[in-house]
Short mmCIF file of C-alpha atoms in Angstrom, two decimals:
data_model
loop_
_atom_site.label_atom_id
_atom_site.label_comp_id
_atom_site.label_asym_id
_atom_site.label_seq_id
_atom_site.Cartn_x
_atom_site.Cartn_y
_atom_site.Cartn_z
CA MET U 541 15.69 5.07 -20.53
CA ARG U 542 18.52 2.50 -19.38
CA PRO U 543 21.25 2.08 -20.51
CA CYS U 544 22.91 -0.43 -22.51
CA PRO U 545 24.36 -3.06 -20.62
CA LYS U 546 28.51 -3.21 -21.69
CA GLN U 547 28.42 -5.92 -24.00
CA LEU U 548 25.90 -4.39 -26.56
CA GLU U 549 27.89 -1.23 -26.46
CA ILE U 550 29.75 -0.50 -29.66
CA ASP U 551 32.79 2.08 -30.36
CA VAL U 552 32.08 3.10 -33.62
CA ALA U 553 34.92 5.37 -33.32
CA ASN U 554 36.73 2.09 -34.20
CA PHE U 555 36.84 0.44 -37.29
CA GLY U 556 39.88 -0.24 -37.06
CA TRP U 557 39.05 -4.12 -38.19
CA VAL U 558 36.73 -3.14 -41.55
CA ARG U 559 39.95 -1.78 -42.70
CA LYS U 560 41.80 -5.25 -42.00
CA ILE U 561 39.18 -7.06 -43.87
CA VAL U 562 39.23 -4.60 -46.74
CA LEU U 563 43.20 -4.94 -46.60
CA VAL U 564 42.60 -8.74 -46.42
CA LYS U 565 40.78 -8.69 -49.70
CA LEU U 566 42.57 -6.05 -51.45
CA TRP U 567 46.07 -8.10 -50.84
CA LYS U 568 44.96 -11.93 -50.81
CA TRP U 569 43.02 -12.84 -53.83
CA GLN U 570 44.04 -16.42 -55.48
CA PRO U 571 44.39 -15.49 -59.89
CA GLU U 572 43.32 -18.47 -60.72
CA ASN U 573 39.62 -17.46 -59.59
CA LEU U 574 40.15 -14.20 -61.00
CA PRO U 575 38.25 -13.18 -64.12
CA SER U 576 39.90 -12.98 -67.54
CA VAL U 577 39.10 -11.06 -70.79
CA LYS U 578 38.61 -14.43 -72.59
CA HIS U 579 36.40 -15.98 -69.67
CA SER U 580 34.37 -12.49 -70.00
CA ALA U 581 34.30 -12.60 -73.56
CA ARG U 582 33.34 -16.55 -73.37
CA THR U 583 30.37 -15.68 -71.12
CA ALA U 584 29.40 -12.52 -72.95
CA ILE U 585 28.48 -15.44 -76.09
CA ALA U 586 27.08 -17.86 -74.00
CA VAL U 587 24.70 -15.58 -72.45
CA THR U 588 23.75 -14.01 -75.60
CA ALA U 589 23.51 -17.42 -77.61
CA SER U 590 21.01 -18.68 -74.26
CA PHE U 591 18.71 -15.47 -74.49
CA MET U 592 18.92 -15.99 -78.43
CA VAL U 593 17.82 -19.67 -78.59
CA ALA U 594 15.49 -18.84 -75.09
CA ARG U 595 13.40 -16.76 -78.05
CA LEU U 596 14.41 -18.64 -80.84
CA PHE U 597 11.47 -21.17 -79.17
CA ARG U 598 9.49 -19.02 -77.45
CA LEU U 599 10.01 -19.07 -73.62
CA PRO U 600 8.50 -16.83 -71.82
CA GLU U 601 11.65 -15.87 -69.17
CA ALA U 602 14.51 -16.14 -71.06
CA TYR U 603 16.30 -14.59 -68.52
CA TRP U 604 16.00 -17.69 -66.71
CA ALA U 605 18.40 -19.37 -69.53
CA VAL U 606 20.63 -16.43 -69.10
CA ILE U 607 21.35 -17.06 -65.28
CA ALA U 608 21.48 -21.34 -65.47
CA THR U 609 24.48 -19.99 -68.81
CA LEU U 610 25.81 -17.83 -66.21
CA VAL U 611 25.85 -19.99 -63.18
CA VAL U 612 27.56 -23.26 -65.34
CA MET U 613 30.18 -20.66 -67.39
CA GLN U 614 31.84 -19.94 -63.75
CA SER U 615 33.67 -23.50 -64.16
CA THR U 616 35.67 -25.63 -66.17
CA LEU U 617 33.46 -28.09 -68.83
CA GLY U 618 35.57 -31.31 -66.87
CA ALA U 619 34.56 -29.66 -63.02
CA THR U 620 30.44 -28.88 -64.56
CA LEU U 621 29.24 -32.05 -66.90
CA ILE U 622 28.18 -34.16 -64.43
CA ILE U 623 27.02 -31.43 -61.77
CA SER U 624 25.12 -29.71 -64.56
CA VAL U 625 23.09 -33.01 -65.96
CA GLU U 626 22.45 -32.66 -62.07
CA ARG U 627 20.59 -29.94 -62.46
CA ILE U 628 18.50 -30.13 -65.95
CA ALA U 629 17.83 -33.62 -63.62
CA ALA U 630 16.80 -31.51 -60.64
CA THR U 631 15.28 -28.62 -62.58
CA ALA U 632 12.87 -31.31 -63.45
CA LEU U 633 12.38 -33.15 -60.43
CA GLY U 634 11.57 -29.37 -59.12
CA ALA U 635 8.99 -28.49 -62.40
CA LEU U 636 7.45 -31.81 -61.79
CA VAL U 637 6.73 -31.23 -57.92
CA GLY U 638 5.96 -27.57 -58.34
CA ALA U 639 3.65 -28.22 -60.98
CA LEU U 640 1.72 -30.68 -58.78
CA LEU U 641 1.71 -28.42 -55.72
CA ALA U 642 0.12 -25.22 -57.26
CA THR U 643 -2.01 -27.58 -58.78
CA TYR U 644 -3.43 -29.47 -55.95
CA PHE U 645 -2.18 -27.22 -53.06
CA ALA U 646 -2.08 -23.63 -54.55
CA GLY U 647 -1.12 -21.05 -51.79
CA ASN U 648 -0.28 -24.05 -48.63
CA VAL U 649 2.58 -23.29 -46.54
CA PHE U 650 3.00 -26.38 -44.82
CA ALA U 651 3.08 -28.45 -48.22
CA PHE U 652 5.04 -26.18 -49.31
CA ALA U 653 7.43 -26.85 -47.26
CA THR U 654 6.69 -30.45 -47.23
CA ALA U 655 7.03 -30.38 -50.74
CA VAL U 656 10.55 -29.02 -50.21
CA PHE U 657 11.39 -31.80 -47.81
CA ALA U 658 10.19 -34.51 -50.30
CA ILE U 659 12.41 -32.72 -53.13
CA GLY U 660 15.03 -33.21 -50.10
CA ILE U 661 14.82 -37.17 -49.65
CA VAL U 662 14.91 -37.32 -53.09
CA CYS U 663 17.59 -35.83 -54.11
CA ILE U 664 19.58 -38.01 -51.53
CA ALA U 665 18.24 -41.25 -53.23
CA LEU U 666 19.42 -40.41 -56.25
CA ARG U 667 22.82 -39.34 -54.66
CA MET U 668 22.20 -35.56 -56.06
CA GLU U 669 24.47 -33.02 -55.05
CA LYS U 670 23.49 -30.00 -52.61
CA THR U 671 23.74 -27.64 -55.88
CA ALA U 672 20.94 -30.40 -57.84
CA TYR U 673 19.25 -30.30 -54.35
CA ARG U 674 19.34 -26.04 -54.61
CA TYR U 675 17.94 -26.00 -58.24
CA ALA U 676 15.01 -28.45 -57.05
CA GLY U 677 14.48 -25.61 -54.79
CA ILE U 678 14.44 -23.01 -56.49
CA THR U 679 12.36 -24.64 -59.22
CA LEU U 680 9.72 -25.39 -56.75
CA ALA U 681 9.68 -22.32 -55.34
CA ILE U 682 9.60 -20.12 -58.84
CA ILE U 683 5.98 -21.89 -59.61
CA VAL U 684 4.35 -22.38 -57.19
CA LEU U 685 4.83 -19.02 -54.97
CA ILE U 686 5.06 -16.51 -58.01
CA PRO U 687 0.96 -15.63 -59.19
CA ARG U 688 0.84 -16.61 -62.90
CA SER U 689 -2.08 -16.48 -65.35
CA ASN U 690 -0.48 -19.89 -66.94
CA PRO U 691 -1.33 -23.22 -65.99
CA ALA U 692 1.32 -24.28 -63.51
CA TRP U 693 2.08 -27.16 -65.60
CA ILE U 694 2.86 -24.45 -68.53
CA VAL U 695 5.06 -22.71 -66.31
CA ALA U 696 6.96 -25.73 -65.27
CA LEU U 697 7.09 -26.99 -68.52
CA HIS U 698 8.36 -23.39 -69.35
CA ARG U 699 11.31 -23.42 -66.69
CA PHE U 700 12.58 -26.47 -67.39
CA PHE U 701 12.73 -25.59 -71.03
CA GLU U 702 14.26 -22.29 -69.73
CA VAL U 703 17.16 -23.55 -67.51
CA SER U 704 17.85 -26.28 -69.82
CA VAL U 705 18.73 -24.49 -72.65
CA GLY U 706 20.82 -21.89 -70.50
CA ILE U 707 23.10 -25.07 -69.28
CA VAL U 708 23.13 -26.64 -72.58
CA VAL U 709 24.67 -23.54 -74.62
CA ALA U 710 27.08 -22.38 -71.52
CA LEU U 711 28.14 -26.72 -71.94
CA ALA U 712 28.39 -26.43 -75.52
CA LEU U 713 30.33 -23.01 -75.91
CA ALA U 714 32.87 -24.97 -73.28
CA ALA U 715 33.44 -27.53 -75.51
CA LEU U 716 33.93 -25.60 -78.50
CA TRP U 717 35.87 -22.91 -76.62
CA PRO U 718 37.76 -24.12 -73.73
CA GLU U 719 39.32 -22.29 -70.80
CA HIS U 720 43.15 -22.13 -69.94
CA GLN U 721 43.28 -24.25 -66.80
CA PRO U 722 46.69 -22.66 -64.84
CA GLU U 723 48.74 -25.44 -63.99
CA ALA U 724 48.33 -25.45 -60.20
CA ALA U 725 44.18 -26.20 -61.48
CA LYS U 726 45.19 -28.84 -63.25
CA GLN U 727 47.41 -30.26 -60.93
CA SER U 728 44.47 -30.21 -57.90
CA GLY U 729 41.93 -31.96 -59.91
CA GLU U 730 39.50 -29.28 -60.51
#
């Protein structure tokens, strides 16, 4: 057995760099980015409401409404309103492409890769931001890559409604119960 070259050796006894990283994280944080009791309460109420609404409509995977709500609740209403509209549109795009792909090209990895690329091109053409493209791609992947017993178009429709419920509930709660913004965040135009 040959010894390891010098470049690949790691001094396992010297973990000073780990200590430095931990100390930086403990002492270098921004107060405006820390959750508050009010933020935690708003988020808990929003996820509960989105779960109940999704269940009310008998959506089979209500947890997607909750996940979408959690994502939206991490920003202020002003910061998330436009991107939320894009997220809903992107989810519709991903659901449509996913239903078509799962129906006509099930199991074809090249068709899947082509669809991910095509969705990116559509997002560019529609001037949708990367976060919207991410939502479209995630929706596409969930519809195409997870085996289901229901037809693809039903899965796609459910996915669209589950995410849309989560986003709309989060926006409604953020509008009804706005989160206090620190002065620094207001001045930076968040």
